[in-house]
Amino acid sequence: MEPLLSVENLRTYFYLSRGVVKAVDGVSFNIMRDEVFSLVGETGCGKSVTALSILRLIGPPGKIVSGKVMFEGRNLLELNEADMRKIRGKEIAMIFQNPMTSLNPILTVGFQIGEPLMAHFGEDKKSAISKAIKLIRRVKIPDPDIRARYYPHQFSGGMRQRALIAMMISCRPKLLIADEPTTALDVTIQAQILDLLMELKKDYKTSMLMITHDFGVVAEMSDRVGVMYLGNIVEMGEVEEVFENPLHPYTKGLIACLPLKPERKKKLEHIPGVLPSPINPPRGCKFHPRCKYAMDICREKPPETIDLGGHIVACHMYSR
Amino acid sequence: MAGMLKYAVKKIFLGIPAILGVSIILFSIMHMIPGDPIVLIVGERVDPSRIEELREAWGLNKPIYIQYFYWLSHFIQGDFGTSIIHRQPVSDLIFSRLPFTIELTLTSLIIAYIIGIPIGVVAALKRGSWIDYLAMGFAIFFYSMPGFWLGLMLMLLFGLYLKWLPLSGYSGPESLILPALTLALPSIAMIARLIRSEMLEVLTEDYVRTAWAKGLPSRTVIFRHAFKNALIPVIVMFFLQLPWLIGGAVVIETVFAWPGMGRLLYKSIVRQDYPVVQAIILIIAILTVISNILGDIVSAILDPRIRLEEAG
Amino acid sequence: MNPLLEVVNLKKYFVHSRGILFRKKIVVKAVDGVSFSINRGETFGLVGESGSGKTTVGLTILMLYKPTSGKVFFDGMDITEIPRRKMKEFRRRVSVVFQDPYSSLNPRMTVRQHLLRPLKIHKIASGEKADELIIETLRKVGLGVEHVHRYPHQLSGGQQQRVAIARAIILRPDLIILDEPTSSLDVSVRAQILNLLLDLQKDMGLTYLFISHDLLTIRHMSDKIGVMYLGKIVEIAETDELFKNMKHPYTATLLSAAPIPDPRRKSLKKMIIRGEPSSPINIPKGCRFHPRCPYAIEKCSRKEPSLVDIGGGHVVACHRIGEIDVSSEARAVWSILIGSRQVK
Amino acid sequence: MSYSRRAISKIHALIAVVIIVAIAVPIIFFIYPHLMPSPTPQIQYKKTLVIAIPEEPEGLDIQQVSWANEIHDLIYQPLVVFDENMNMVCDLAVSWEVTDNGKSIIFHLPQDAQFSSGNPITAQVIKDSIERYRQISPYAEDFAVVSSIEIIDDYTVKLVCEEPPAYLWAVLITVYGAPVDVVSARSMGNEQFNVEAIGSGPYKLKEWVHGSHIVLVRNDKYKTNLPFVENKGPNPYIDEVIIRFIPEDLTRISELEAGNVDIVRGVPVDAVSRLMQNPDIKLYYTLQPGIDYIMVNVRKPPLDDVRVRKAIALAVDRDSLVQVLENTSIPWYCFISPSMMCYNETIEEIAKNTYSTNIDEAKSLLASAGWTDTDGDGYVDKDGAPLELTLLVPVDRPQLKRVGPLIQDQLKQIGIKVNVREFEYSYVRQKTREWDFDLALRAWSWADPDILIYLVHGTIANYTYANPTVDQLLEEGRTVMDPVERTKVYSRIQSILLEDLPMIPLFVNKEYTAVRKNVVGLIVLPPYGSIVINDVKIIIGES
Amino acid sequence: MYKSKIGIMDNVLLNARRIIEGLRMMFYYKMALIGFFIVCAVTIIAIAAPLIALRRYDETNVADRLKPPSSEYPFGTDDLGRCIFSRVIYGSRIALMVGLIVMLIEASIGVVLGLIAGYYGGIADKVISAITDIIWALPPLVLALGIVIIIGPGLLNVVAAIAIVSWPPFTRITRAKVQSLVNREFILAARAIGENNFNIIVRYILPNVLSPIIVLATLTIPSAILSTTALSFLGFGAQPPTPDWGAMLAEGRDKMIYAPWITTFPGIFIVITALGFNLLGDGLRDMLDPKLKI
């Protein structure tokens, strides 16, 4: 089956005065229709930049250097700005991490939710806002008629995230990118929002790209997962498969170091060392300085990605 | 709006101690100036005994605090007193000049904003490009120029050589252009700087990114989501600058023989005309309080966060 | 044995004036009557969501905030009213590690200066001796001499947190207040820091007050846990007891709502409670949790439940103890967790 | 940003347009009328005379102000004035006579004289006017000598004095001595009268825009007895006189050159040579009735030593000073200038011979006073202390401000270290009055030598200098009516002062009035350069 | 201060790297670089003034007055026959001195008050803020004029007067910045280890508010130079024969038409110097804190 979105060998670099940061350095993955795909990784691994690159929302000093982002047969990276604008919000929508700051403080929530409708379907303000009210009801904010006239600061964090979701599903996008949608929220609210997202996904038959650092969220939400480390996907596969049978030493380490031992106050497994500087990443496999299985070849040569029957891994241990 | 009114009244009352403070400090400063206004104003052929008589006649021989309370009690009743130098009611001297001052100040501020805001916005959008450098360089150039030199050069160029504009004085709206421009050109840099940094800040805000991600046209993103937000503090700044400029135009008023208050204030300080100085400074202080209130009200109108905080 | 720290009915209200136009006073009841005690060498976990007041408890115990009322006994002395001289002693014996390591270090001070200050203030050491102590302490937290002259921004998040910990232990304190020490760190680093904290506790005989919103981390670290909601503790118990036999609906909710890193979790129903926490400005009458509680009855909105000891030091503040069994669901989740797979 | 570059460039275009519009629209809007052959220029030349003066007057009531200016000249009409040769002639008065051995002056008034308000000018009015002056003017002492004012009939008034009032003429010929409409003043109150003063001069107040200008209109009731004007009534050629206050010299002169102003008073030194070359401009000048001088604190060592004062007088190179002033001044050595009464050329000759620049003599005088340069630092010293003096310079007297540093440099040549301190003139005067100074640059303008009583009289003047002989002579000078005898008295005073040197004369300024060529018939009268515009016509169309 | 033996080299290298990094940043911000070069040039001129100048700055020569620029007098002479070139060169000393002294006074008053107001809050904050607001609302030039009249003329008095009336921006910036810092965790941490208020202000807060202060201080220098110019225009500037650019400009303005060199050269030097500091300040702001609102 044709994937909805196919990212091929995407590279996005940031040209800073200190040097070049290769934030995304050759990332490839597919998202099928009606699928939830997660990108998981620690701070600075490039998962957010990947998402922003898909929508071409990278501003200077960042630049998409190469690669392809195929969406319904079109390479988004080659579209002109006007066509790209038609994609954003309408075909592919994105929810950002911090609901507190992602809404414009001087516009009403209803108006902001209606804005994509005005921009993409040429609706007038009145009908856009009346549709916005329906959307607000849909994301389960009480009293939608009144709330539409509220300003963001009158909303709590959870409600703002709901409003953002309403805004982003207003044009019934085919793909919804959620960049750490619950990180800034409390546990109980987080559960509500994740629940809402899953419900909407089912109703609207939207595919989702979930960006998170939280393995819990990944496990609950996704069908497939890609694990990123320093600009590369090191492992990718069905969620159950990756969790049950992690192949890459990094993935193994991450899962092992969760504080889930039956006995408390015992030492946890951990990945030694620190994240290397993104400006001067290690030669060869970027993970090798922290890898307890590192071999000589790891220091020399970046590993190829190996497809082990839908479970993809980039590690020399598995190369033939 | 009733609330606003209530607030304004309250704020003015709160401003009264500050204004009183200003007036007391000023009164003492004026009396600290060595010298005696009468000796200063009269010419050579005056008898020393006559000076004493005048001092008594004009109430200048009383202790300072009595002079002050006398002056204050009259001021409260709307009597600004009599100028020592001009022997005329201070209110006449001031209120005939005030319209000119406000006209000049407002015009120059508006010019500065009209030119400064686009420069700042372009500089912010094109940060680090030659346009940024050029725009800010241009603005800073005028900012670095002594005001009277700029004024005299503009006057000689447009008034004397090209004969495009009136040289000086007030003879209709076109005579406003040169002094207003002289006053405005240096302020452009300030405003451009401010709007630039506001824009830079707003452009990195998450909600601007959200707006891009919604697929809004750039025009909408930049104006509706970035510029509007960046403008709020700049507009509030407008009101805060207003009183500051009123007394600050001494130099420009002198160059262009503009009948404003700055020149009167300057002359009155130099010649120790206490009642005039006191009255002008107090008016400026009151204007400051009023413009602060206006600034608050405007920012409340523009920014729902403040507006609703007050209402709720 | 006397507890090292005893908090009795601690209250901390913040009074703000809000509004530019119409100023009005707003009372935020951040901590509204909290009592617990920590024994020497023990770790007490304080868990709760944002706004529950757990951080304020920590800062008030440290006397960085003046308590509105209540008492804090440290090693038998009431530190809410001790003289300045004694205060210094208290400062030496109690230290703190904050959540965000970058903002808890002065960006304009090197690692050495950070560690030297406490030594100077408390006149512990100076000169060469101080430097030796600094290096020794850095070694203890897993840093080397090469880090001595670095500025915080030249260190990674984990290293920054190690510096913060080094600062906290350099005076050899008795009690360390750990305010979400790992929640801003990445998973791989988090484990390192947790291990370090455990090591230090063992080596130095430290007592911890461990504040976190993450039930799993807090379970791993604590001997005893208090669950906070809107400025009050709703449940306190020994860790194992709490997880096996949680009584308060909120405690159960917290565990159930947390995303569990196991795909098998998908098959279990989640306990999703409605609404959002009320604001500490506007605390609901009766049980603070009742507007969101699935088990709430009429009484809950009327009367505030008090903490009841149900045996073995397990105290709960709920009107419906015994009537409902919140832990069956939690136990199911728990079994998945504890039956954690082994990583090959 | 990559995703919006195109859009931003559109915004640029938009913003550029906004800027251009913001700048261009006002310019086009305001300039357009100027580019068109506009039939309505802003200032009308034919019937309106525009005069630019540096400072706004304090007030219009001549009896309340401390400085008279051009506006008062036009609003008021003295009884008598000096003509161009400094002979006394009638203005308002028909005639005058001196009686009672010079102790009384009788003025005869015209029978139909009126103020611009229409109130008649009678003997009673003259009396009331002088009485009012004695009450409220800062210069009330001017009439102190008048013991009583007798009304002989409605049109004859007699000023009776205790002794011959020699110096009273100096007041009477100025606008200070002009009658004011006392009846109106009484009904208006003094404050209001100061704004809307009424006199009997050729023009009356129409409008005073504070800080900007005053508009005067023709006083149709004006009549004069001035012998040297052709037009003895209202000037039909000038309906209005606009007096603009332009403090900045360059602006004032530029306005004249641009043709927006017909007459400029207070022509700055720097503009004189330039204006002389301008074919569109005529320059008139009168000589300052007084001198610019250095006042010396004779009580303060080392200036209490006359040798030091003389050395200073000898060290100052007045020719250089004048050169720096573009020759708009004349070097001066004695205390009475040619445009003052009792001027004596011989004294000036003697003074010039005595105090012409002579560095060597100055140095030897200093040496004889014990001041020599022992440490070779270029400055003389005595008992280890260098000779260091502070020179107060008034910033608002352009001539004095300019020569300050030059005098400093000249005194350096004889080894005196001078620190220049600049203040407003009034403040310099205050400092000297308080004896808190070493040297101060000062000036006066008053045609009668009686002014000296306010400068060097031991008790009246209250300056540092006191000499009983001088005091006595000054008092005598007030009472001598015969000009020749009076000149002798003041010559004696000058001789003593030249010996004592409490003041060191520097120069006498030429006071210029710049007028556009097409303004004809203007008369500038000594000693104060008052302008008489009875015969003025402004011809337009003439280049 | 005692330095650990181990790591001294490390430290040296570290600091060297920071300086190089700073200079490299400067190159990245071209405006700042231009400003920096101008400031350096003016400073060099000021230091080397006796070597560059052709004559004494107070040497009058009436015979050579009002000479246009020539090989003998590169910038011409003024109405007293003084060499404008030499005066302009010596004037750079005055300008820099004025700028630096004003900046130092303003910064010390403003920063101290700002630190107190921001750190202690409460009544101290209210009082200081009120004073700051009042002073800032009054026209600074006129106020400075009044003070000059009280304390008498002279360059140092002018400098003091300007400084006394224009410190409020320092207080405001410092106060705002301090307020954003006082509840930061490292301040809490400092209090937790027992630092007293003085040490917290000096060691923890001050270094962190320094960057906006440096920017503001740089921008204060040109405005001080321009303020003295304005006071000179009103007749209250430097006392003769001080070769103050502003005084030269103000005194020569009547001859702007027929002896323009008297004003042109000091004017150009004022503009260039002020431009240099302004560019440097603006560039520094871009480097240190682009969102700073000054």
Coordinates of N, CA and C in Angstrom, one line a residue, chain A residues 17, chain B residues 133, chain E residues 18-37 39-40 279-285 287:
Chain A
S17 N 27.0 30.2 14.3 CA 28.3 30.8 14.2 C 29.4 29.9 14.7
Chain B
Y133 N 20.8 46.4 8.3 CA 21.9 47.3 8.5 C 21.6 48.7 8.0
Chain E
R18 N 37.0 32.1 25.3 CA 35.8 33.0 25.4 C 36.1 34.3 24.7
I19 N 37.3 34.9 24.9 CA 37.6 36.1 24.3 C 37.6 36.0 22.8
I20 N 38.2 35.0 22.3 CA 38.2 34.8 20.8 C 36.8 34.6 20.3
E21 N 36.0 33.9 21.1 CA 34.6 33.7 20.7 C 33.9 35.0 20.6
G22 N 34.1 35.9 21.6 CA 33.5 37.2 21.6 C 33.9 38.0 20.4
L23 N 35.2 38.0 20.1 CA 35.6 38.8 18.9 C 35.0 38.2 17.6
R24 N 34.9 36.9 17.6 CA 34.3 36.2 16.4 C 32.8 36.6 16.3
M25 N 32.1 36.7 17.4 CA 30.7 37.1 17.4 C 30.7 38.5 16.9
M26 N 31.6 39.3 17.3 CA 31.6 40.7 16.9 C 31.7 40.8 15.4
F27 N 32.6 39.9 14.8 CA 32.7 39.9 13.3 C 31.4 39.5 12.7
Y28 N 30.7 38.6 13.4 CA 29.4 38.2 12.9 C 28.4 39.3 12.8
Y29 N 28.5 40.2 13.8 CA 27.6 41.4 13.8 C 28.4 42.6 13.3
K30 N 28.2 42.8 12.0 CA 29.1 43.8 11.3 C 28.9 45.1 11.9
M31 N 27.7 45.5 12.3 CA 27.4 46.8 12.8 C 28.3 47.0 14.1
A32 N 28.3 46.0 14.9 CA 29.1 46.2 16.1 C 30.5 46.3 15.8
L33 N 31.0 45.6 14.8 CA 32.4 45.7 14.4 C 32.7 47.1 14.0
I34 N 31.9 47.7 13.1 CA 32.1 49.0 12.7 C 32.2 50.0 13.9
G35 N 31.2 49.8 14.7 CA 31.2 50.7 15.9 C 32.4 50.5 16.8
F36 N 32.8 49.2 16.9 CA 34.0 48.9 17.7 C 35.3 49.6 17.1
F37 N 35.4 49.6 15.8 CA 36.6 50.2 15.2 C 36.5 51.7 15.4
V39 N 35.1 53.4 17.8 CA 35.4 53.6 19.2 C 36.9 53.5 19.4
C40 N 37.5 52.5 18.9 CA 39.0 52.3 19.0 C 39.7 53.5 18.4
L279 N 26.4 52.2 17.4 CA 26.5 51.0 16.6 C 27.0 49.9 17.5
L280 N 28.0 50.2 18.3 CA 28.6 49.2 19.2 C 27.5 48.7 20.2
G281 N 26.8 49.7 20.8 CA 25.8 49.3 21.8 C 24.7 48.5 21.2
D282 N 24.3 48.9 20.0 CA 23.2 48.1 19.3 C 23.7 46.7 19.0
G283 N 24.9 46.7 18.5 CA 25.5 45.4 18.1 C 25.6 44.5 19.4
L284 N 26.1 45.1 20.5 CA 26.3 44.4 21.7 C 24.9 43.8 22.2
R285 N 23.9 44.7 22.0 CA 22.6 44.2 22.4 C 22.2 43.0 21.5
M287 N 24.1 40.9 20.2 CA 24.9 39.8 20.6 C 24.5 39.2 22.0

